[in-house]
Structure formats: structure tokens, C-alpha cells
Amino acid sequence: MQAAGCEPDRVTYCTLIDIHAKAGFLDVAMDMYKRMQAAGLSPDTFTYSVIINCLGKAGHLPAAHKLFCEMVDQGCVPNLVTYNIMIALQAKARNYESALKLYRDMQNAGFEPDKVSYSIVMEVLGHCGYLDEAEAIFSEMTRKNWVPDEPVYGLLVDMWGKAGNVKKAWEWYQAMLHAGLRPNVPTCNSLLSAFLRVHQLSDAYNLLHGMLTLGLKPSLQTYTLLLSCCTEARSPYDMGFCHELMSVSGHPAHMFLLSLPSAGPDGQNVRDHVSKFLDMMHSEDRESKRGLVDAVVDFLHKSGLKEEAGSVWEVAVQKNVYPDAVKEKSSCYWLINLHVMSDGTAVIALSRTLAWFRKNMLMSGVTPSRIDIVTGWGRRSRVTGSSLVRQAVQELLHMFSFPFFTENGNSGCFVGSGEPLNRWLLQSYVERMHLL
């Protein structure tokens, strides 16, 4: 086109920006936008919307918001699509109040919400804890003749389940079935998680059978939920019931766990077994793999199989399942990040990592000048300030007289440094901490 001497116009640039942004080539889309401006062509509402979406998806939310403001200042009126994009971006960034304000602005500007708007705002209200308001949005949506789809029902199941109201979660699941919709696996997982949390094991069993009847294949997350429940079982009966659920799921992870060998002299047989399984699970996303590994390590640790738990952790680190667990912040200054783990996994991870520091120090002669052990509040915290992870880590450090201190009043971060740290790492028991 250009070779023929035909200059691109605004439609040309808008089309190219749109197709590149949708295909994920965000840099190319932004370059086209700059070329369009350099050619003296002012963007229209469609172009602004595409670029705002492009910037937001690339993680540049402030730039996306700035462009939205520029769009309004230039007298270019945002349309429903633009507002939906901005509300979704704010929601994704967890700026829930900003998302709700944009929703009100959209309505004040005379735009009627569509199914996309309603779905996003329901999710935002759920995250804010306004579940009754989210249900009111659902009612408004149906009154306006928008037919709710499976994701909308699934959202309500998930919201009420996470809020601990199993009865409501179950009612919305039933409403979805009565509407002739087929739930997906994540929605079933949300309800399963709610049942397991309140130990309604027979309901969990029926739901799992229902999934299989519907032709739904339990996922890695399904099995992870069941294994975590088995770890936390309050009685041998509950543990047996959970084991039955794990077997019913038919997930390959169950056979992996059943066939896990007892650790040999150096644990290589366990590492080989774990490595083979994680290779088989390569297509799963990292978060799902991390969830399963966390549940497996926690289960083995609390079952007394600490050598096996340590081997599973070591392979997971090698396979980059926990990319942010151990990082060198600067020369000889290390960070051990445990806050996304269960308490049992945190203890194993910390023990094996400190053993790794000792081994490296003896081999290279290079000693860490400082180690920060970050526990946060722990993902299994029940209330602010109470963390099973922090408690377990603190007990371990006290038990082995680790020379730690807390800094700037941060009771969730334990710091070891200097000569006391190096002397401690020379102790032979550091190598076998996870067994003791």
C-alpha cells in the first residue's frame, strides 16, 4: 500500500493497532499509535479504547488511566466499551473503589450497563464483601433482559463459598443447573472447597460424583483441595473419607502419591519419581503446580515422611515451581520468601534452603552476609497478626538457635547476618534440620 504511494489514514492505523493488540503484540500496537500521531492523525474513541486496553494488559495501568483522562480532555467521548475496559483494568489491579466510581460515572454519562459491565461489577462487589449488592446486580441484570451465563453463576458460587456461606453457594450452583447451564471445573472446585472447609465431606463426595456424571474431569486444583483436606483431617474416619475422595477423582496425582517410594540412602529415588511426575504435568500452569507441590510437601511433612518431603521440595525448586522462594537481593544478601506456602512446606523449604547455604559456603568459601526470612502473615492466617507460617518458622529458628532479629517492627521477617550467621551455618545439624 505504501509502496504504491497510498498513505495510511486513521482507519488503516486503527485496524493495525487493533489486530496487533488482540494478537498480543503490544509493542507493535503502541508503535503504530505513535506513528499515527506523528502523521498528524488524531485518535477516535475506538483507537483510544484499543490503546487503553493495550496499555492495561501490558501492566501500565497509570499510563492507561492517563490516556483515558486525555481522551476526555480532548473532547472524545468514552463509549460503553471504553468504560468496560477501564472498569476491568481497575478491578484486575484490585482498585475496587476506583472501579465502582467508574461504573457510577458510566451510568451518569447515560450508558446502560451490558452483560460485561454487570459481570465485572459483581466481581468487584464480591471482592469488597458486598455480596448482597452483587446479588442485587444479578437481579437488575435479569430485569434488563440480559441472560446470565455460566461464568456469572460461577462467580456467585465462588463469592459465597469464599465468604463461608455454603448454603448460598449451593443454592446458586443449583440455580445454574436449573437454568440449563453446565458448570465448569473451576466452579465445581469453588463449591468443593466450600464443602471441605466446613467438613461437609458427604456433600463433597456427591459433588465429585456429580462432576464425573456431567463429564467434567477433576483438575490438578481439585486434587490439591482434596489432599489439603486429608492433611487437615480431624479423625482417622475423615482421613479415610478424604482418601476415598482422592481416589474417586481419578487424577494422575493420586497414583503419583500412592507410588511414591520410601527415601533411599540419598533420596535420589524419590527425586526421580517427583521429577518424572512434574515433567508429565508440564502443561499445567505454574500456580497450579505450586499449589499441588505445597499440598504434597505439607502432607508428607505432617505424616512424618520428612526425608521424602525434602526431596519433593528440592525437585520443585530445580523445576522452577517456586521462582521467587530464594533470591539474591544483592551480593551475598539473600531473601527466603515463605509467605505463599503452608506451614509444613515453609518449615521444609527453610530447612533445605539453609542446608543449601551451608553446602555452598563449605564448597566455595563464600559466606552470605545477610539472610532475610520472610513469612508475611501466611496464606492460612485466620486473623490479622496470627500466622501458622510465622509461628512454625519462629519455632524452628528458636529450636536450632538461629541468630535472628526482626527489623523495623516487622515481626513477619526474621533476619540473620554477619559473623553470628556464618558461625551458625558451620554447625553440622544445619544439613539435617528438616529431619530433627
Tab-separated table of C-alpha atoms in Angstrom:
chain	number	residue	atom	x	y	z
A	1	MET	CA	0.000	0.000	0.000
A	2	GLN	CA	2.764	2.422	0.948
A	3	ALA	CA	4.903	1.308	-1.989
A	4	ALA	CA	2.027	2.344	-4.245
A	5	GLY	CA	2.142	5.822	-2.703
A	6	CYS	CA	-1.103	5.384	-0.782
A	7	GLU	CA	-0.753	6.996	2.654
A	8	PRO	CA	-2.364	5.185	5.617
A	9	ASP	CA	-5.327	7.023	7.132
A	10	ARG	CA	-6.868	6.767	10.596
A	11	VAL	CA	-8.844	3.639	9.668
A	12	THR	CA	-5.638	1.928	8.498
A	13	TYR	CA	-3.803	2.698	11.718
A	14	CYS	CA	-6.811	1.795	13.924
A	15	THR	CA	-7.141	-1.590	12.195
A	16	LEU	CA	-3.433	-2.356	12.575
A	17	ILE	CA	-3.407	-1.233	16.224
A	18	ASP	CA	-6.472	-3.372	16.973
A	19	ILE	CA	-5.258	-6.614	15.347
A	20	HIS	CA	-1.766	-6.355	16.859
A	21	ALA	CA	-3.137	-5.594	20.349
A	22	LYS	CA	-5.578	-8.534	20.184
A	23	ALA	CA	-2.784	-10.841	18.989
A	24	GLY	CA	-0.641	-9.819	21.973
A	25	PHE	CA	1.888	-7.740	20.009
A	26	LEU	CA	1.514	-4.773	22.358
A	27	ASP	CA	4.831	-3.118	21.421
A	28	VAL	CA	3.890	-3.109	17.733
A	29	ALA	CA	0.451	-1.684	18.560
A	30	MET	CA	1.995	1.131	20.616
A	31	ASP	CA	4.490	1.859	17.842
A	32	MET	CA	1.597	2.137	15.363
A	33	TYR	CA	-0.143	4.553	17.742
A	34	LYS	CA	2.967	6.778	17.851
A	35	ARG	CA	3.289	6.664	14.049
A	36	MET	CA	-0.363	7.622	13.739
A	37	GLN	CA	0.180	10.670	15.963
A	38	ALA	CA	3.368	11.600	14.093
A	39	ALA	CA	1.328	11.554	10.875
A	40	GLY	CA	-0.966	14.194	12.409
A	41	LEU	CA	-3.951	11.883	12.749
A	42	SER	CA	-5.957	12.312	15.953
A	43	PRO	CA	-7.304	9.120	17.551
A	44	ASP	CA	-11.042	8.485	17.827
A	45	THR	CA	-12.948	6.712	20.616
A	46	PHE	CA	-12.248	3.282	19.118
A	47	THR	CA	-8.489	3.934	18.876
A	48	TYR	CA	-8.314	5.316	22.412
A	49	SER	CA	-10.208	2.270	23.717
A	50	VAL	CA	-7.852	-0.164	21.966
A	51	ILE	CA	-4.711	1.624	23.208
A	52	ILE	CA	-6.060	1.936	26.771
A	53	ASN	CA	-6.744	-1.804	26.746
A	54	CYS	CA	-3.305	-2.416	25.245
A	55	LEU	CA	-1.540	-0.407	27.982
A	56	GLY	CA	-3.604	-2.049	30.721
A	57	LYS	CA	-2.867	-5.581	29.535
A	58	ALA	CA	0.841	-4.711	29.430
A	59	GLY	CA	0.586	-3.742	33.111
A	60	HIS	CA	0.857	0.023	32.551
A	61	LEU	CA	-2.291	0.983	34.450
A	62	PRO	CA	-1.248	4.595	35.306
A	63	ALA	CA	-0.494	5.206	31.601
A	64	ALA	CA	-3.872	3.687	30.645
A	65	HIS	CA	-5.664	5.933	33.136
A	66	LYS	CA	-3.711	8.988	31.917
A	67	LEU	CA	-4.755	8.236	28.330
A	68	PHE	CA	-8.381	7.858	29.435
A	69	CYS	CA	-8.215	11.330	31.036
A	70	GLU	CA	-6.519	12.704	27.896
A	71	MET	CA	-9.311	11.209	25.803
A	72	VAL	CA	-11.965	13.040	27.879
A	73	ASP	CA	-9.935	16.298	27.845
A	74	GLN	CA	-9.678	16.124	24.045
A	75	GLY	CA	-13.466	16.041	23.862
A	76	CYS	CA	-13.504	12.412	22.708
A	77	VAL	CA	-16.492	10.829	24.483
A	78	PRO	CA	-15.838	7.379	26.029
A	79	ASN	CA	-18.333	4.738	24.983
A	80	LEU	CA	-19.587	1.658	26.838
A	81	VAL	CA	-16.647	-0.431	25.591
A	82	THR	CA	-14.145	2.160	26.892
A	83	TYR	CA	-15.797	2.212	30.319
A	84	ASN	CA	-15.898	-1.598	30.471
A	85	ILE	CA	-12.190	-1.739	29.640
A	86	MET	CA	-11.299	0.830	32.325
A	87	ILE	CA	-13.521	-0.821	34.973
A	88	ALA	CA	-11.991	-4.246	34.176
A	89	LEU	CA	-8.432	-2.857	34.381
A	90	GLN	CA	-9.092	-1.206	37.756
A	91	ALA	CA	-10.729	-4.396	39.021
A	92	LYS	CA	-7.762	-6.502	37.887
A	93	ALA	CA	-5.418	-4.141	39.732
A	94	ARG	CA	-7.658	-4.527	42.828
A	95	ASN	CA	-8.512	-0.820	42.790
A	96	TYR	CA	-12.092	-1.738	43.647
A	97	GLU	CA	-13.277	1.707	44.772
A	98	SER	CA	-11.955	3.218	41.507
A	99	ALA	CA	-13.759	0.505	39.528
A	100	LEU	CA	-17.061	1.249	41.293
A	101	LYS	CA	-16.612	5.006	40.745
A	102	LEU	CA	-16.081	4.414	37.010
A	103	TYR	CA	-19.227	2.275	36.957
A	104	ARG	CA	-21.215	5.143	38.509
A	105	ASP	CA	-19.582	7.639	36.091
A	106	MET	CA	-20.592	5.409	33.194
A	107	GLN	CA	-24.228	5.376	34.326
A	108	ASN	CA	-24.193	9.135	34.977
A	109	ALA	CA	-22.926	9.604	31.419
A	110	GLY	CA	-26.105	7.908	30.233
A	111	PHE	CA	-24.755	4.451	29.399
A	112	GLU	CA	-26.772	1.365	30.282
A	113	PRO	CA	-24.547	-1.483	31.566
A	114	ASP	CA	-24.295	-4.601	29.405
A	115	LYS	CA	-23.548	-8.180	30.464
A	116	VAL	CA	-19.796	-7.442	30.567
A	117	SER	CA	-20.325	-4.407	32.856
A	118	TYR	CA	-22.595	-6.349	35.197
A	119	SER	CA	-20.187	-9.307	35.444
A	120	ILE	CA	-17.183	-7.105	36.269
A	121	VAL	CA	-19.052	-5.057	38.869
A	122	MET	CA	-20.488	-8.156	40.539
A	123	GLU	CA	-16.948	-9.485	40.929
A	124	VAL	CA	-15.749	-6.140	42.336
A	125	LEU	CA	-18.610	-6.059	44.854
A	126	GLY	CA	-17.767	-9.630	45.860
A	127	HIS	CA	-14.131	-8.705	46.488
A	128	CYS	CA	-15.305	-5.772	48.625
A	129	GLY	CA	-17.510	-8.108	50.656
A	130	TYR	CA	-20.756	-6.581	49.339
A	131	LEU	CA	-22.335	-9.905	48.410
A	132	ASP	CA	-25.959	-8.820	48.809
A	133	GLU	CA	-25.250	-5.886	46.486
A	134	ALA	CA	-23.723	-8.323	43.980
A	135	GLU	CA	-26.943	-10.365	44.081
A	136	ALA	CA	-28.925	-7.148	43.524
A	137	ILE	CA	-26.832	-6.512	40.375
A	138	PHE	CA	-27.718	-10.050	39.215
A	139	SER	CA	-31.433	-9.249	39.695
A	140	GLU	CA	-31.070	-5.961	37.827
A	141	MET	CA	-29.249	-7.750	35.027
A	142	THR	CA	-32.094	-10.261	34.563
A	143	ARG	CA	-34.711	-7.478	34.776
A	144	LYS	CA	-32.937	-5.737	31.900
A	145	ASN	CA	-33.273	-8.999	29.904
A	146	TRP	CA	-29.598	-9.926	29.975
A	147	VAL	CA	-29.424	-13.716	30.245
A	148	PRO	CA	-26.798	-14.726	32.859
A	149	ASP	CA	-24.275	-17.260	31.594
A	150	GLU	CA	-22.236	-19.903	33.427
A	151	PRO	CA	-19.399	-17.515	34.468
A	152	VAL	CA	-21.916	-15.197	36.187
A	153	TYR	CA	-23.456	-18.065	38.208
A	154	GLY	CA	-19.960	-19.432	38.841
A	155	LEU	CA	-18.908	-16.055	40.215
A	156	LEU	CA	-21.766	-16.096	42.755
A	157	VAL	CA	-20.948	-19.688	43.778
A	158	ASP	CA	-17.309	-18.686	44.290
A	159	MET	CA	-18.110	-15.475	46.194
A	160	TRP	CA	-20.490	-17.084	48.672
A	161	GLY	CA	-18.211	-20.109	49.071
A	162	LYS	CA	-15.226	-17.916	49.944
A	163	ALA	CA	-17.401	-15.945	52.357
A	164	GLY	CA	-18.115	-19.212	54.184
A	165	ASN	CA	-21.821	-19.319	53.313
A	166	VAL	CA	-22.019	-22.845	51.907
A	167	LYS	CA	-25.829	-22.796	51.797
A	168	LYS	CA	-25.852	-19.772	49.474
A	169	ALA	CA	-23.057	-21.194	47.307
A	170	TRP	CA	-25.022	-24.435	46.941
A	171	GLU	CA	-28.241	-22.532	46.070
A	172	TRP	CA	-26.516	-20.622	43.266
A	173	TYR	CA	-24.961	-23.854	41.972
A	174	GLN	CA	-28.454	-25.414	41.868
A	175	ALA	CA	-29.840	-22.261	40.178
A	176	MET	CA	-27.206	-22.637	37.476
A	177	LEU	CA	-28.232	-26.253	36.841
A	178	HIS	CA	-31.941	-25.302	36.802
A	179	ALA	CA	-31.130	-22.614	34.210
A	180	GLY	CA	-29.908	-25.437	31.965
A	181	LEU	CA	-26.260	-24.428	32.251
A	182	ARG	CA	-23.357	-26.837	32.657
A	183	PRO	CA	-20.896	-25.783	35.379
A	184	ASN	CA	-17.198	-25.808	34.574
A	185	VAL	CA	-14.458	-27.390	36.695
A	186	PRO	CA	-13.349	-24.134	38.460
A	187	THR	CA	-16.950	-23.521	39.615
A	188	CYS	CA	-17.172	-27.086	40.957
A	189	ASN	CA	-13.809	-26.556	42.666
A	190	SER	CA	-15.158	-23.398	44.355
A	191	LEU	CA	-18.116	-25.324	45.786
A	192	LEU	CA	-15.924	-28.324	46.673
A	193	SER	CA	-13.560	-26.025	48.568
A	194	ALA	CA	-16.507	-24.546	50.490
A	195	PHE	CA	-17.772	-28.024	51.460
A	196	LEU	CA	-14.319	-29.200	52.545
A	197	ARG	CA	-13.706	-26.064	54.613
A	198	VAL	CA	-16.730	-26.827	56.815
A	199	HIS	CA	-16.104	-30.615	56.725
A	200	GLN	CA	-19.282	-31.465	54.785
A	201	LEU	CA	-17.498	-34.470	53.326
A	202	SER	CA	-20.584	-36.349	52.127
A	203	ASP	CA	-21.664	-33.260	50.137
A	204	ALA	CA	-18.146	-33.053	48.707
A	205	TYR	CA	-18.379	-36.722	47.725
A	206	ASN	CA	-21.724	-36.191	45.966
A	207	LEU	CA	-20.410	-33.110	44.175
A	208	LEU	CA	-17.345	-35.014	42.947
A	209	HIS	CA	-19.556	-37.816	41.597
A	210	GLY	CA	-21.779	-35.162	40.032
A	211	MET	CA	-18.763	-33.686	38.246
A	212	LEU	CA	-17.904	-37.075	36.772
A	213	THR	CA	-21.554	-37.650	35.753
A	214	LEU	CA	-21.503	-34.311	33.900
A	215	GLY	CA	-18.364	-35.433	32.087
A	216	LEU	CA	-16.143	-32.956	33.930
A	217	LYS	CA	-12.574	-34.064	34.540
A	218	PRO	CA	-11.222	-33.166	38.002
A	219	SER	CA	-8.246	-30.833	37.657
A	220	LEU	CA	-4.947	-30.500	39.478
A	221	GLN	CA	-6.636	-27.888	41.697
A	222	THR	CA	-9.428	-30.389	42.517
A	223	TYR	CA	-6.890	-32.930	43.737
A	224	THR	CA	-4.926	-30.266	45.627
A	225	LEU	CA	-8.070	-29.294	47.571
A	226	LEU	CA	-8.715	-32.942	48.494
A	227	LEU	CA	-5.112	-33.573	49.573
A	228	SER	CA	-5.072	-30.432	51.742
A	229	CYS	CA	-8.298	-31.603	53.378
A	230	CYS	CA	-6.719	-35.020	54.027
A	231	THR	CA	-3.726	-33.305	55.691
A	232	GLU	CA	-6.007	-31.315	57.990
A	233	ALA	CA	-8.387	-34.236	58.718
A	234	ARG	CA	-9.534	-34.254	62.340
A	235	SER	CA	-10.011	-38.004	62.685
A	236	PRO	CA	-8.970	-41.294	61.037
A	237	TYR	CA	-12.539	-41.516	59.648
A	238	ASP	CA	-12.231	-38.085	57.968
A	239	MET	CA	-8.804	-39.019	56.614
A	240	GLY	CA	-10.187	-42.249	55.169
A	241	PHE	CA	-13.099	-40.349	53.606
A	242	CYS	CA	-10.687	-37.826	52.055
A	243	HIS	CA	-8.559	-40.673	50.722
A	244	GLU	CA	-11.689	-42.127	49.093
A	245	LEU	CA	-12.427	-38.737	47.500
A	246	MET	CA	-8.856	-38.524	46.175
A	247	SER	CA	-9.236	-41.979	44.653
A	248	VAL	CA	-12.633	-41.133	43.101
A	249	SER	CA	-11.124	-38.044	41.428
A	250	GLY	CA	-9.048	-40.361	39.214
A	251	HIS	CA	-6.372	-37.677	38.888
A	252	PRO	CA	-2.830	-38.890	37.976
A	253	ALA	CA	-1.535	-37.065	41.077
A	254	HIS	CA	-3.173	-39.747	43.226
A	255	MET	CA	-1.235	-42.566	41.571
A	256	PHE	CA	1.932	-40.448	41.886
A	257	LEU	CA	1.383	-40.135	45.635
A	258	LEU	CA	0.400	-43.788	46.134
A	259	SER	CA	3.509	-44.972	44.270
A	260	LEU	CA	5.915	-42.527	45.972
A	261	PRO	CA	8.820	-44.728	47.156
A	262	SER	CA	10.360	-44.594	50.614
A	263	ALA	CA	13.520	-42.485	50.506
A	264	GLY	CA	16.712	-44.388	49.696
A	265	PRO	CA	20.113	-43.573	51.245
A	266	ASP	CA	20.459	-40.294	49.281
A	267	GLY	CA	16.794	-39.722	48.333
A	268	GLN	CA	17.560	-39.914	44.604
A	269	ASN	CA	14.783	-42.469	44.012
A	270	VAL	CA	12.194	-40.019	45.387
A	271	ARG	CA	13.668	-37.135	43.378
A	272	ASP	CA	13.489	-39.204	40.171
A	273	HIS	CA	9.859	-40.121	40.890
A	274	VAL	CA	8.904	-36.466	41.530
A	275	SER	CA	10.847	-35.226	38.507
A	276	LYS	CA	9.055	-37.661	36.206
A	277	PHE	CA	5.650	-36.595	37.542
A	278	LEU	CA	6.357	-32.847	37.207
A	279	ASP	CA	7.572	-33.442	33.631
A	280	MET	CA	4.250	-35.166	32.950
A	281	MET	CA	2.439	-32.112	34.413
A	282	HIS	CA	4.475	-29.642	32.291
A	283	SER	CA	1.386	-28.245	30.533
A	284	GLU	CA	-0.206	-27.162	33.837
A	285	ASP	CA	0.284	-23.522	34.843
A	286	ARG	CA	2.899	-22.775	37.478
A	287	GLU	CA	0.402	-21.675	40.112
A	288	SER	CA	-1.482	-24.992	39.886
A	289	LYS	CA	1.774	-26.979	40.122
A	290	ARG	CA	2.903	-24.863	43.059
A	291	GLY	CA	-0.415	-25.489	44.823
A	292	LEU	CA	-0.056	-29.244	44.421
A	293	VAL	CA	3.616	-29.325	45.461
A	294	ASP	CA	2.739	-27.254	48.526
A	295	ALA	CA	-0.034	-29.692	49.452
A	296	VAL	CA	2.212	-32.747	48.857
A	297	VAL	CA	5.147	-31.379	50.902
A	298	ASP	CA	2.790	-30.290	53.704
A	299	PHE	CA	1.107	-33.726	53.724
A	300	LEU	CA	4.407	-35.652	53.791
A	301	HIS	CA	5.897	-33.398	56.468
A	302	LYS	CA	2.872	-33.779	58.759
A	303	SER	CA	2.761	-37.540	58.079
A	304	GLY	CA	6.328	-37.858	59.376
A	305	LEU	CA	7.845	-38.531	55.925
A	306	LYS	CA	10.272	-35.624	56.224
A	307	GLU	CA	13.046	-37.028	54.026
A	308	GLU	CA	10.542	-37.523	51.202
A	309	ALA	CA	9.101	-34.039	51.790
A	310	GLY	CA	12.599	-32.543	51.485
A	311	SER	CA	13.240	-34.388	48.208
A	312	VAL	CA	9.939	-33.183	46.716
A	313	TRP	CA	10.854	-29.602	47.647
A	314	GLU	CA	14.331	-29.872	46.081
A	315	VAL	CA	12.935	-31.098	42.742
A	316	ALA	CA	10.256	-28.381	42.741
A	317	VAL	CA	12.961	-25.732	43.147
A	318	GLN	CA	15.039	-27.263	40.325
A	319	LYS	CA	11.933	-27.267	38.087
A	320	ASN	CA	11.339	-23.564	38.868
A	321	VAL	CA	7.966	-24.213	40.509
A	322	TYR	CA	8.928	-21.661	43.202
A	323	PRO	CA	10.853	-18.990	41.220
A	324	ASP	CA	10.612	-16.332	43.961
A	325	ALA	CA	11.317	-18.514	47.005
A	326	VAL	CA	15.081	-17.882	47.137
A	327	LYS	CA	16.589	-14.726	45.649
A	328	GLU	CA	19.864	-12.833	45.948
A	329	LYS	CA	18.863	-9.193	46.544
A	330	SER	CA	22.451	-8.004	46.232
A	331	SER	CA	25.889	-9.542	46.608
A	332	CYS	CA	25.728	-12.127	49.444
A	333	TYR	CA	22.373	-10.719	50.645
A	334	TRP	CA	19.656	-13.369	50.279
A	335	LEU	CA	15.882	-13.433	50.620
A	336	ILE	CA	13.946	-16.600	51.548
A	337	ASN	CA	10.270	-15.952	50.807
A	338	LEU	CA	7.894	-18.362	52.563
A	339	HIS	CA	4.677	-16.349	52.733
A	340	VAL	CA	2.803	-18.157	49.917
A	341	MET	CA	3.335	-21.593	51.492
A	342	SER	CA	1.529	-23.739	54.048
A	343	ASP	CA	3.234	-24.017	57.433
A	344	GLY	CA	4.583	-27.539	56.792
A	345	THR	CA	6.038	-26.589	53.400
A	346	ALA	CA	7.556	-23.414	54.875
A	347	VAL	CA	9.437	-25.474	57.502
A	348	ILE	CA	10.758	-27.917	54.883
A	349	ALA	CA	11.634	-25.106	52.443
A	350	LEU	CA	13.509	-23.139	55.095
A	351	SER	CA	15.380	-26.206	56.406
A	352	ARG	CA	16.502	-27.347	52.943
A	353	THR	CA	17.437	-23.806	51.853
A	354	LEU	CA	19.590	-23.185	54.925
A	355	ALA	CA	21.249	-26.579	54.308
A	356	TRP	CA	21.910	-25.443	50.713
A	357	PHE	CA	23.554	-22.238	52.009
A	358	ARG	CA	25.791	-24.307	54.285
A	359	LYS	CA	26.803	-26.665	51.457
A	360	ASN	CA	27.631	-23.773	49.115
A	361	MET	CA	29.564	-21.976	51.834
A	362	LEU	CA	31.734	-25.053	52.529
A	363	MET	CA	32.340	-25.660	48.810
A	364	SER	CA	33.057	-22.085	47.692
A	365	GLY	CA	34.204	-20.387	50.865
A	366	VAL	CA	31.764	-17.542	50.120
A	367	THR	CA	29.543	-16.774	53.087
A	368	PRO	CA	26.179	-14.959	52.993
A	369	SER	CA	26.380	-11.583	54.721
A	370	ARG	CA	22.653	-11.485	55.422
A	371	ILE	CA	19.573	-13.716	55.069
A	372	ASP	CA	16.019	-12.357	55.341
A	373	ILE	CA	13.353	-14.993	56.061
A	374	VAL	CA	10.005	-13.518	55.014
A	375	THR	CA	6.846	-15.148	56.372
A	376	GLY	CA	4.307	-12.353	55.853
A	377	TRP	CA	1.121	-13.239	57.663
A	378	GLY	CA	0.865	-16.618	55.934
A	379	ARG	CA	-1.830	-17.604	53.450
A	380	ARG	CA	-3.590	-19.758	56.069
A	381	SER	CA	-3.947	-16.941	58.597
A	382	ARG	CA	-7.303	-16.813	60.299
A	383	VAL	CA	-6.978	-13.272	61.664
A	384	THR	CA	-4.528	-10.416	61.127
A	385	GLY	CA	-1.422	-10.933	63.219
A	386	SER	CA	-1.900	-14.683	63.559
A	387	SER	CA	0.055	-16.804	61.105
A	388	LEU	CA	0.678	-20.543	61.163
A	389	VAL	CA	3.629	-19.998	58.812
A	390	ARG	CA	5.258	-17.341	61.009
A	391	GLN	CA	4.616	-19.400	64.139
A	392	ALA	CA	6.100	-22.597	62.643
A	393	VAL	CA	9.150	-20.753	61.275
A	394	GLN	CA	9.759	-18.957	64.576
A	395	GLU	CA	9.591	-22.249	66.487
A	396	LEU	CA	12.077	-23.859	64.074
A	397	LEU	CA	14.534	-20.946	64.362
A	398	HIS	CA	14.298	-20.952	68.159
A	399	MET	CA	14.761	-24.730	68.296
A	400	PHE	CA	18.045	-24.515	66.388
A	401	SER	CA	19.206	-21.231	67.972
A	402	PHE	CA	19.301	-19.386	64.635
A	403	PRO	CA	20.789	-15.929	65.377
A	404	PHE	CA	17.880	-13.849	64.086
A	405	PHE	CA	16.434	-10.439	64.808
A	406	THR	CA	13.377	-8.590	63.479
A	407	GLU	CA	13.777	-5.236	61.760
A	408	ASN	CA	11.627	-2.090	61.761
A	409	GLY	CA	8.946	-3.766	63.833
A	410	ASN	CA	8.263	-6.316	61.082
A	411	SER	CA	7.500	-9.407	63.140
A	412	GLY	CA	6.890	-11.417	59.958
A	413	CYS	CA	10.527	-11.155	58.775
A	414	PHE	CA	13.444	-12.852	60.563
A	415	VAL	CA	16.929	-11.539	59.758
A	416	GLY	CA	20.289	-13.266	60.259
A	417	SER	CA	23.547	-11.516	59.393
A	418	GLY	CA	27.288	-11.208	59.828
A	419	GLU	CA	29.570	-13.394	61.879
A	420	PRO	CA	26.829	-14.945	64.100
A	421	LEU	CA	25.076	-16.192	60.924
A	422	ASN	CA	28.280	-17.657	59.463
A	423	ARG	CA	29.192	-19.412	62.724
A	424	TRP	CA	25.683	-20.888	62.870
A	425	LEU	CA	25.846	-22.176	59.275
A	426	LEU	CA	29.006	-24.145	60.173
A	427	GLN	CA	27.008	-26.293	62.618
A	428	SER	CA	26.658	-29.848	61.238
A	429	TYR	CA	22.979	-30.164	62.229
A	430	VAL	CA	22.052	-27.500	59.668
A	431	GLU	CA	22.383	-30.195	56.990
A	432	ARG	CA	19.684	-32.389	58.588
A	433	MET	CA	17.408	-29.814	60.218
A	434	HIS	CA	14.318	-30.999	58.381
A	435	LEU	CA	14.657	-34.461	59.935
A	436	LEU	CA	15.188	-33.374	63.514
